[in-house]
mmCIF file of C-alpha atoms in Angstrom:
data_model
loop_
_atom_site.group_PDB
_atom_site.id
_atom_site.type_symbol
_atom_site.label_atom_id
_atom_site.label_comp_id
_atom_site.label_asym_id
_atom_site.label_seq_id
_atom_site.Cartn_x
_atom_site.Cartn_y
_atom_site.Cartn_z
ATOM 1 C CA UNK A 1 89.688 -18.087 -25.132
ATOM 2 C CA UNK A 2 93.412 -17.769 -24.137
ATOM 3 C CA UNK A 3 93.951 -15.172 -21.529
ATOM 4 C CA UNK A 4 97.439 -13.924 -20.760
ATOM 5 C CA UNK A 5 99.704 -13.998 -17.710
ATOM 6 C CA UNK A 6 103.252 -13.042 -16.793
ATOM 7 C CA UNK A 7 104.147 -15.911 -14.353
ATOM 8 C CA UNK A 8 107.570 -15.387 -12.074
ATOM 9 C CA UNK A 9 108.284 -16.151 -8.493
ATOM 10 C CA UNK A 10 107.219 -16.770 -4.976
ATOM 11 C CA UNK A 11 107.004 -17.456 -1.201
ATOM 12 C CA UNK A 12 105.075 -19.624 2.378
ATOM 13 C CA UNK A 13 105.078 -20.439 6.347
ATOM 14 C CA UNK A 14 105.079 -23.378 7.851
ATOM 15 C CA UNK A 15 108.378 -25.019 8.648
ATOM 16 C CA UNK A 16 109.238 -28.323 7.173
ATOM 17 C CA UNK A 17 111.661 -30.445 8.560
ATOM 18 C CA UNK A 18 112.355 -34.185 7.666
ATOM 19 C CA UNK A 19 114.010 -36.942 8.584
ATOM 20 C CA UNK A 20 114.295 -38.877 5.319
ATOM 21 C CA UNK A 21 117.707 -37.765 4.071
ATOM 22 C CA UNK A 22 118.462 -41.248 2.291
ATOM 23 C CA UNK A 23 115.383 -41.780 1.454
ATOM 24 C CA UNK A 24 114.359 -39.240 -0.672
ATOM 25 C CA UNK A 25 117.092 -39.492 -3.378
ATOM 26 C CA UNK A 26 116.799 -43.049 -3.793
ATOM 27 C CA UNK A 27 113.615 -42.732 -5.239
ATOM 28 C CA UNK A 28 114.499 -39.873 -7.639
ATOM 29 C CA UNK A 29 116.748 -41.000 -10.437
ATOM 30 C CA UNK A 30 119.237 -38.566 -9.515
ATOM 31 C CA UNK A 31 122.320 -40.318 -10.697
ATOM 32 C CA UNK A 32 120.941 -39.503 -14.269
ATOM 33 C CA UNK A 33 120.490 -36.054 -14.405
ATOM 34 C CA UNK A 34 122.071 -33.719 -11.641
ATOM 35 C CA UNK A 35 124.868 -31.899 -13.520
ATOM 36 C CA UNK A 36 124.633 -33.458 -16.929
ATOM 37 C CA UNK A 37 124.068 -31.939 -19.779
ATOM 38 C CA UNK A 38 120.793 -31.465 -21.251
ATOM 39 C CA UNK A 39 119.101 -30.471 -24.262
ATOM 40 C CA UNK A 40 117.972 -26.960 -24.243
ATOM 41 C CA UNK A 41 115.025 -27.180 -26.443
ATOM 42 C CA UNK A 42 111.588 -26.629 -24.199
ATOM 43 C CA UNK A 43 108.805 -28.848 -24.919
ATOM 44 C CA UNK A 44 105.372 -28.434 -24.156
ATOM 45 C CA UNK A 45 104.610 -30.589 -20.675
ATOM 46 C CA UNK A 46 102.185 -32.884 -20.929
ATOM 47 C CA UNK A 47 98.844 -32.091 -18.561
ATOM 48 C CA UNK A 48 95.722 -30.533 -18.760
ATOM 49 C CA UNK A 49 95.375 -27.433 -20.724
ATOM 50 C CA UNK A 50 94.496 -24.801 -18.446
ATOM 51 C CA UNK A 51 94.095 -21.822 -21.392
ATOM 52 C CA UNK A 52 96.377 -19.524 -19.985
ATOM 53 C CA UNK A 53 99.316 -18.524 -21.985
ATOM 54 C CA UNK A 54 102.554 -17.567 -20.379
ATOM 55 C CA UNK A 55 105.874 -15.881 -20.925
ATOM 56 C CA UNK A 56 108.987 -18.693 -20.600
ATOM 57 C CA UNK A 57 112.063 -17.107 -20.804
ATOM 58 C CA UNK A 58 113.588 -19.908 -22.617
ATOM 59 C CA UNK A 59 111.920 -19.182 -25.590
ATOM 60 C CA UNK A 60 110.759 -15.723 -25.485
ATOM 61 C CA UNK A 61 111.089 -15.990 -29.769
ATOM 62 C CA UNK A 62 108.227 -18.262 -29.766
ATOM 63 C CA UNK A 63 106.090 -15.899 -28.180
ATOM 64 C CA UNK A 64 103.908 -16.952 -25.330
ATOM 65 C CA UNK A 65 103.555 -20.694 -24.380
ATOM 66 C CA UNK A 66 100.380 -22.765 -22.820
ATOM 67 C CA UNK A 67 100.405 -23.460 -19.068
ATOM 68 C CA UNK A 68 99.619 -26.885 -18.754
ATOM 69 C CA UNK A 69 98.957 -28.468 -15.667
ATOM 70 C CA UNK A 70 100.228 -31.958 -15.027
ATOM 71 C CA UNK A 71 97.931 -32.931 -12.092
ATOM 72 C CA UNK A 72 94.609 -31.529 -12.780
ATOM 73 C CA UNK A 73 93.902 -27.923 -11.432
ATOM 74 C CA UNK A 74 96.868 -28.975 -8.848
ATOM 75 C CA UNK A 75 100.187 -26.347 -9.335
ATOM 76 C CA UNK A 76 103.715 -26.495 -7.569
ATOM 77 C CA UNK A 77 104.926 -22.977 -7.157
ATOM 78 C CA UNK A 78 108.783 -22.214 -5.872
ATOM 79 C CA UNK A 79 109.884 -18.952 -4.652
ATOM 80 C CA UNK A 80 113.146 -17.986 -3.645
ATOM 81 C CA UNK A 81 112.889 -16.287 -0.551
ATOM 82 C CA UNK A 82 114.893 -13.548 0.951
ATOM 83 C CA UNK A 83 119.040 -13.842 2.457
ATOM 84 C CA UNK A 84 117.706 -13.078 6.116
ATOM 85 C CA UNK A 85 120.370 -10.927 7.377
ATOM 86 C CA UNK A 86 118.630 -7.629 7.790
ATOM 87 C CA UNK A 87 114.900 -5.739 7.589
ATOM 88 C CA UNK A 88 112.615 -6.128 4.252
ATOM 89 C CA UNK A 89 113.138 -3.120 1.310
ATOM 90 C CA UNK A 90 110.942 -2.249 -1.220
ATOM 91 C CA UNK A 91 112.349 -4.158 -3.590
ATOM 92 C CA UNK A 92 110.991 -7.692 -1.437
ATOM 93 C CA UNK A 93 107.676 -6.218 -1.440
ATOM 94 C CA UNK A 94 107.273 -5.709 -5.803
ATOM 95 C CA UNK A 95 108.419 -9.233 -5.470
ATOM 96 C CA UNK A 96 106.111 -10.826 -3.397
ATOM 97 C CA UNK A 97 102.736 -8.803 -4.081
ATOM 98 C CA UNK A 98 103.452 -9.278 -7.548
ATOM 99 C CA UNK A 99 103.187 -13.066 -7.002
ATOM 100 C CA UNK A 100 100.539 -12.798 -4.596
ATOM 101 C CA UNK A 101 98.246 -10.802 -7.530
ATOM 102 C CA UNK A 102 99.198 -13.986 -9.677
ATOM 103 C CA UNK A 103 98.677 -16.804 -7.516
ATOM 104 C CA UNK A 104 94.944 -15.014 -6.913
ATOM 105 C CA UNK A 105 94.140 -15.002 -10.099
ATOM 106 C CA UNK A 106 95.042 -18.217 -11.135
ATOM 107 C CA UNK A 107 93.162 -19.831 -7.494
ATOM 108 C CA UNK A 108 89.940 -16.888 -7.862
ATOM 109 C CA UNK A 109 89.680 -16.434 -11.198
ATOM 110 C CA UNK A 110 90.843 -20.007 -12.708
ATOM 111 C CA UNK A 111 90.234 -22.389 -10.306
ATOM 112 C CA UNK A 112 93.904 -23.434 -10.096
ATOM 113 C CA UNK A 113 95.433 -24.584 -6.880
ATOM 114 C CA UNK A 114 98.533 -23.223 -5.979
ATOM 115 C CA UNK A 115 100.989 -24.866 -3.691
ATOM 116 C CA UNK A 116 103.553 -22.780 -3.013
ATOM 117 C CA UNK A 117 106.844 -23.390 -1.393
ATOM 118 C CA UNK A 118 109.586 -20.736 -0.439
ATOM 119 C CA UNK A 119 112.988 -21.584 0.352
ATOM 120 C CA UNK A 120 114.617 -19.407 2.847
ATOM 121 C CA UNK A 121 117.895 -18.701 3.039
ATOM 122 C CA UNK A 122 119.455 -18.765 6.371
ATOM 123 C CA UNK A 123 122.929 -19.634 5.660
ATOM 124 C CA UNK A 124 124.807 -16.863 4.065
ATOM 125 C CA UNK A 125 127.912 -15.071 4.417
ATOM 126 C CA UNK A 126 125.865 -11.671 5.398
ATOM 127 C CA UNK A 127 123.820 -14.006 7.768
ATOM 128 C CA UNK A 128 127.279 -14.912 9.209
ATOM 129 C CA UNK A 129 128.835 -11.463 9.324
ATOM 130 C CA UNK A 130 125.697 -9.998 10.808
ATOM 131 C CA UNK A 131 126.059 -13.051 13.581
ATOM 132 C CA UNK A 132 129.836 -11.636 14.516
ATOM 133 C CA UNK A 133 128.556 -8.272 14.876
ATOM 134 C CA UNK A 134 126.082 -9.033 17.015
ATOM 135 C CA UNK A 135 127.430 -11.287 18.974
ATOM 136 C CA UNK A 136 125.122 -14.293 18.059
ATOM 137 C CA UNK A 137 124.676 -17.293 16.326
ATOM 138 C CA UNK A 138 123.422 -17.235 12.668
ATOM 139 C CA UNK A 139 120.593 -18.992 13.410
ATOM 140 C CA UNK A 140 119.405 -16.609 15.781
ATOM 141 C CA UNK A 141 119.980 -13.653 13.205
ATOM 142 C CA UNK A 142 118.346 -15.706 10.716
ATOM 143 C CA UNK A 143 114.974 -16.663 12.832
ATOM 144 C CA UNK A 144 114.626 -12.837 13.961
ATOM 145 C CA UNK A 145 114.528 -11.497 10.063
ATOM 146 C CA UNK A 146 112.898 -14.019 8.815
ATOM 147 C CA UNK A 147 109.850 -13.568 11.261
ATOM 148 C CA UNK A 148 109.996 -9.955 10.505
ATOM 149 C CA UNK A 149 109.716 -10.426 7.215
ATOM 150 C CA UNK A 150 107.042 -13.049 7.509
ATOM 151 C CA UNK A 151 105.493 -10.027 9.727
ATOM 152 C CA UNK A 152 105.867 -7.767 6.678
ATOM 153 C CA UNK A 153 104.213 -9.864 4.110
ATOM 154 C CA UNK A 154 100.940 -9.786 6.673
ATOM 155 C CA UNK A 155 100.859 -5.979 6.361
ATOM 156 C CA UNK A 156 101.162 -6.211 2.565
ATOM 157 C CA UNK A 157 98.157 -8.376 2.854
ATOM 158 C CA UNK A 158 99.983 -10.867 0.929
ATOM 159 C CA UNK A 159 99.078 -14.198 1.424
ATOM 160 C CA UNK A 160 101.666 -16.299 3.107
ATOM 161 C CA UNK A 161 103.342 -19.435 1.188
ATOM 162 C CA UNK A 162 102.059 -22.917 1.956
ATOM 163 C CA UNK A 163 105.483 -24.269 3.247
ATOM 164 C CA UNK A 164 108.127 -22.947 4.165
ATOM 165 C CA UNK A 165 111.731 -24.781 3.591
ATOM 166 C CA UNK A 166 114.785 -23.368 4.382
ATOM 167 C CA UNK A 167 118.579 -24.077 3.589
ATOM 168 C CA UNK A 168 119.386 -25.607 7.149
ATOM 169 C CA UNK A 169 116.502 -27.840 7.117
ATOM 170 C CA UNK A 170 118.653 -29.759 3.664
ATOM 171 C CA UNK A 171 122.565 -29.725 4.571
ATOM 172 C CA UNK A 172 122.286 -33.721 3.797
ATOM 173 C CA UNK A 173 120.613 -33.224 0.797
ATOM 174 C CA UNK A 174 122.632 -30.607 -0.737
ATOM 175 C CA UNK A 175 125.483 -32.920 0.098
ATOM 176 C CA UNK A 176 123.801 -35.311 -2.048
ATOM 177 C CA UNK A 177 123.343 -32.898 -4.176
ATOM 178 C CA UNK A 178 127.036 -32.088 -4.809
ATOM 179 C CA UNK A 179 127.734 -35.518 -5.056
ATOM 180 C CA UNK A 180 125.792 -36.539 -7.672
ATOM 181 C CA UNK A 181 127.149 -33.563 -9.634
ATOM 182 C CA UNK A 182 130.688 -35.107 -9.240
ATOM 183 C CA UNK A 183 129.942 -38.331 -10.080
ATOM 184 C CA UNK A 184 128.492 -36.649 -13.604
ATOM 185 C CA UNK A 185 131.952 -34.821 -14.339
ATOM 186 C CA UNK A 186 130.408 -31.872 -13.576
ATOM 187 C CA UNK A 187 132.015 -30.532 -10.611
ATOM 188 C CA UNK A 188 135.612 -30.647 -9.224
ATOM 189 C CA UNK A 189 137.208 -30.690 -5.536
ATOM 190 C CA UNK A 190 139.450 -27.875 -4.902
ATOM 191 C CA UNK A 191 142.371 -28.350 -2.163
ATOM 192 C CA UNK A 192 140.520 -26.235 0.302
ATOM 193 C CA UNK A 193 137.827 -28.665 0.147
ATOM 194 C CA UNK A 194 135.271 -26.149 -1.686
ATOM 195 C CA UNK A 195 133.688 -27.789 -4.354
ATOM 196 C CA UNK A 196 133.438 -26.026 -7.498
ATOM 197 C CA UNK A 197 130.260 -26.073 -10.710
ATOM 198 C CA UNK A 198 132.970 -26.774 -13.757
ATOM 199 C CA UNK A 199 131.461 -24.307 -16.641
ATOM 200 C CA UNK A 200 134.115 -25.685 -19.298
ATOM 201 C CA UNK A 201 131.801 -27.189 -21.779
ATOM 202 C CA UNK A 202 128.572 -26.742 -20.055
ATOM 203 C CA UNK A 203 126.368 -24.599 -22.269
ATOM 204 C CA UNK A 204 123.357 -24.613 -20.383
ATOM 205 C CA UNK A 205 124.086 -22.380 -18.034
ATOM 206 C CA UNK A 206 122.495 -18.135 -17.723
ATOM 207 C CA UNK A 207 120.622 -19.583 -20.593
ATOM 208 C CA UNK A 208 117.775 -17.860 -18.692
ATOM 209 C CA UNK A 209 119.876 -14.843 -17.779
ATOM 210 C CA UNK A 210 120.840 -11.399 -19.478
ATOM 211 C CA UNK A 211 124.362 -12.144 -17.842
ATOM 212 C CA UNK A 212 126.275 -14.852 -16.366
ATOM 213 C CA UNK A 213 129.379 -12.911 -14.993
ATOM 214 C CA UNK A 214 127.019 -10.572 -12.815
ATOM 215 C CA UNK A 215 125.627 -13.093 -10.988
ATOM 216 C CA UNK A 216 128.591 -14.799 -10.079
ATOM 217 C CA UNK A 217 129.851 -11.546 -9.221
ATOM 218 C CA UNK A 218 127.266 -11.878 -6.406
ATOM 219 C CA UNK A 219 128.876 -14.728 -4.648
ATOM 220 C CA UNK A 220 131.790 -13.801 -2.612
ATOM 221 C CA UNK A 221 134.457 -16.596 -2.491
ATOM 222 C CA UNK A 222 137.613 -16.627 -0.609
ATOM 223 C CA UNK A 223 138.888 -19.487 -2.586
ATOM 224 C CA UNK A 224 138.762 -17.897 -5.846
ATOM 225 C CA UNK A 225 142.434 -18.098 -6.976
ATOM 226 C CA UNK A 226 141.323 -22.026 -7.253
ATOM 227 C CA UNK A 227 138.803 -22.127 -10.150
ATOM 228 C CA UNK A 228 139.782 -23.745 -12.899
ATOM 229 C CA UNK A 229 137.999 -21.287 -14.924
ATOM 230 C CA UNK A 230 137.042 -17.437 -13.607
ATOM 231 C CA UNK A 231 133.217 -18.629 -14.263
ATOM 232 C CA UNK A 232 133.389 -21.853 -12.445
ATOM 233 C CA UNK A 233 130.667 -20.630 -9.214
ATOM 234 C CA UNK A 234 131.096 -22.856 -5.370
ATOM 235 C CA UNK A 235 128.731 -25.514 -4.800
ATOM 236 C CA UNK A 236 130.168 -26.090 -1.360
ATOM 237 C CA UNK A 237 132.665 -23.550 0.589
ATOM 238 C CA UNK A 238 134.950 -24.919 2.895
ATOM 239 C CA UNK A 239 134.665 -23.653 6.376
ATOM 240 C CA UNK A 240 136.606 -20.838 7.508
ATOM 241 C CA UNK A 241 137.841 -19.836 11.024
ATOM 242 C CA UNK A 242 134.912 -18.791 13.611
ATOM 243 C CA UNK A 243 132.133 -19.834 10.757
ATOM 244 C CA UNK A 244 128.959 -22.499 10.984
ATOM 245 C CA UNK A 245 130.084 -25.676 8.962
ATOM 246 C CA UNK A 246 128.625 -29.425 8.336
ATOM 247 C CA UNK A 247 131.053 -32.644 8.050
ATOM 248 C CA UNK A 248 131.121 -33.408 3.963
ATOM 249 C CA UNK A 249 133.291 -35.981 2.106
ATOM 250 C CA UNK A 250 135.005 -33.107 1.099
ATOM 251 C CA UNK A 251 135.732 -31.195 5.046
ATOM 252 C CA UNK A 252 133.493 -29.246 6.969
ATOM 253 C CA UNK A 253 132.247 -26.268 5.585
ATOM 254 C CA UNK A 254 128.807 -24.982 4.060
ATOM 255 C CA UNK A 255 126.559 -24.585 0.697
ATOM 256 C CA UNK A 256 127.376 -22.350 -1.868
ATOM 257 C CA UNK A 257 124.427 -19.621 -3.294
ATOM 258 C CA UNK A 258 123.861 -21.314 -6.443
ATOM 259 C CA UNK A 259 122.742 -25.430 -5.387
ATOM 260 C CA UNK A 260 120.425 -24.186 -2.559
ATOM 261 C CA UNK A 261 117.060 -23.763 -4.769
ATOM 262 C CA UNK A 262 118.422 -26.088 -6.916
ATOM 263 C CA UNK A 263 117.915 -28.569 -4.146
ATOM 264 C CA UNK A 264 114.829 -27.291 -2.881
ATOM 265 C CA UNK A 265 113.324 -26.841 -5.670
ATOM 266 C CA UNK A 266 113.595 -30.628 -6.176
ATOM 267 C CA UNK A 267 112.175 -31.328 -2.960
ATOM 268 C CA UNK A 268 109.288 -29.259 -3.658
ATOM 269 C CA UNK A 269 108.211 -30.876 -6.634
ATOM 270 C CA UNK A 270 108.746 -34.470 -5.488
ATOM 271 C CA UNK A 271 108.403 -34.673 -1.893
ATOM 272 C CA UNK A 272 107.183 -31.867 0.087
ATOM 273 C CA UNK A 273 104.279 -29.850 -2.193
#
């Protein structure tokens, strides 16, 4: 008997830090896939049946879709955690206990077991303004809000994630990240030195989303006048006066909002769950 489940996101605790920047991409066939285009048909993964049907928003005119499990009763589960800039609003808590009640059933009920990874993100242009207004360093902001949202998921009784990785912890990765992207024709360099997803061509993208323009509408850019086109969204953002940056081929500067899960989301499924 097929039972029925709405799957979406997640979150977890303990830090992860590593050390194996080069590493990790050489063993990942990255040069093949990061920012190329890709067919947009879904196909069934191959694993285990686990007799739970699913919603995929990919093809939500094929109905529900089986939720196959491609190491045993093992699943990887990514959540995108919160922008830690100030408290935790209602709107964090539906999130999370919503995945919490799923993740249950599926360890309780089915037997699966889910490792779960949240990304953090604790380099943000809020993280940064909060930092000049309080006279401290975003990573100070960014470690107080994120423990007191780590305190808030314990009074939800929600259980907390089984890793924890957050967008600090992967500068050199991103990096890679963008490069790769690049190298595919996917991405230009802007004279700033931000570094700029080129949509021109690329179908793929919001295929999951209701609409494109509002989320890029999220992200604010002071380099806009240099897109190519208006939907064209930063990959990297080139450092401005007073703000955090890394050293990039490109100049110092930061990640942009939409390659941060991208990357850890990666790392999750390959290295660190």
């Amino acid at each position: 008997m097929h039972r029925t489940i709405n799957l979406i996101g997640i979150r977890n605790k303990h830090s992860i830090q590593t050390n194996r920047n080069q590493t990790l991409f050489k063993r990942t066939h990255l040069s093949s896939t990061i920012g190329e285009k890709s067919s947009l048909e879904w196909k069934i993964p191959v694993g285990r049946e686990s007799g739970i049907k699913v919603t995929n928003s990919l093809c939500l005119k094929k109905g529900k879709v089986g939720l196959n499990l491609p190491s045993g009763s093992k699943l990887s589960w990514y959540t995108c955690g919160p922008t830690v800039y100030e408290e935790a609003h209602i709107g964090h808590a539906r999130s999370y206990v919503s995945v919490d009640i799923i993740q249950r059933i599926l360890n309780d009920h089915f037997g699966i077991h889910v490792i779960h990874l949240m990304g953090m993100t604790d380099v943000d242009d809020k993280i940064i303004q909060k930092a000049k207004e309080s006279n401290q360093s975003f990573s100070q902001v960014a470690k107080f809000y994120e423990e007191k949202f780590l305190a808030d998921v314990d009074l939800l009784g929600v259980k907390r994630p089984t890793c924890i990785t957050r967008v600090s912890e992967h500068i050199s990765e991103i990096i890679q990240f963008v490069e790769k992207i690049i190298q595919n024709g996917r991405a230009y360099i802007a004279p700033s030195g931000s570094v700029y997803f080129a949509m021109d061509g690329y179908d793929g993208y919001g295929k999951l989303l209701s609409s494109v323009e509002k989320v890029n509408s999220l992200e604010d850019n002071g380099h806009s006048s240099e897109k190519r086109n208006s939907k064209d969204f930063s990959l990297w953002k080139a450092a401005k006066e007073g703000e955090p940056y890394w050293d990039s081929p490109w100049g110092r500067g930061r990640p942009g909002w939409h390659i941060e899960c991208s990357t850890m989301i990666w790392l999750a499924i390959f290295f660190i769950c």
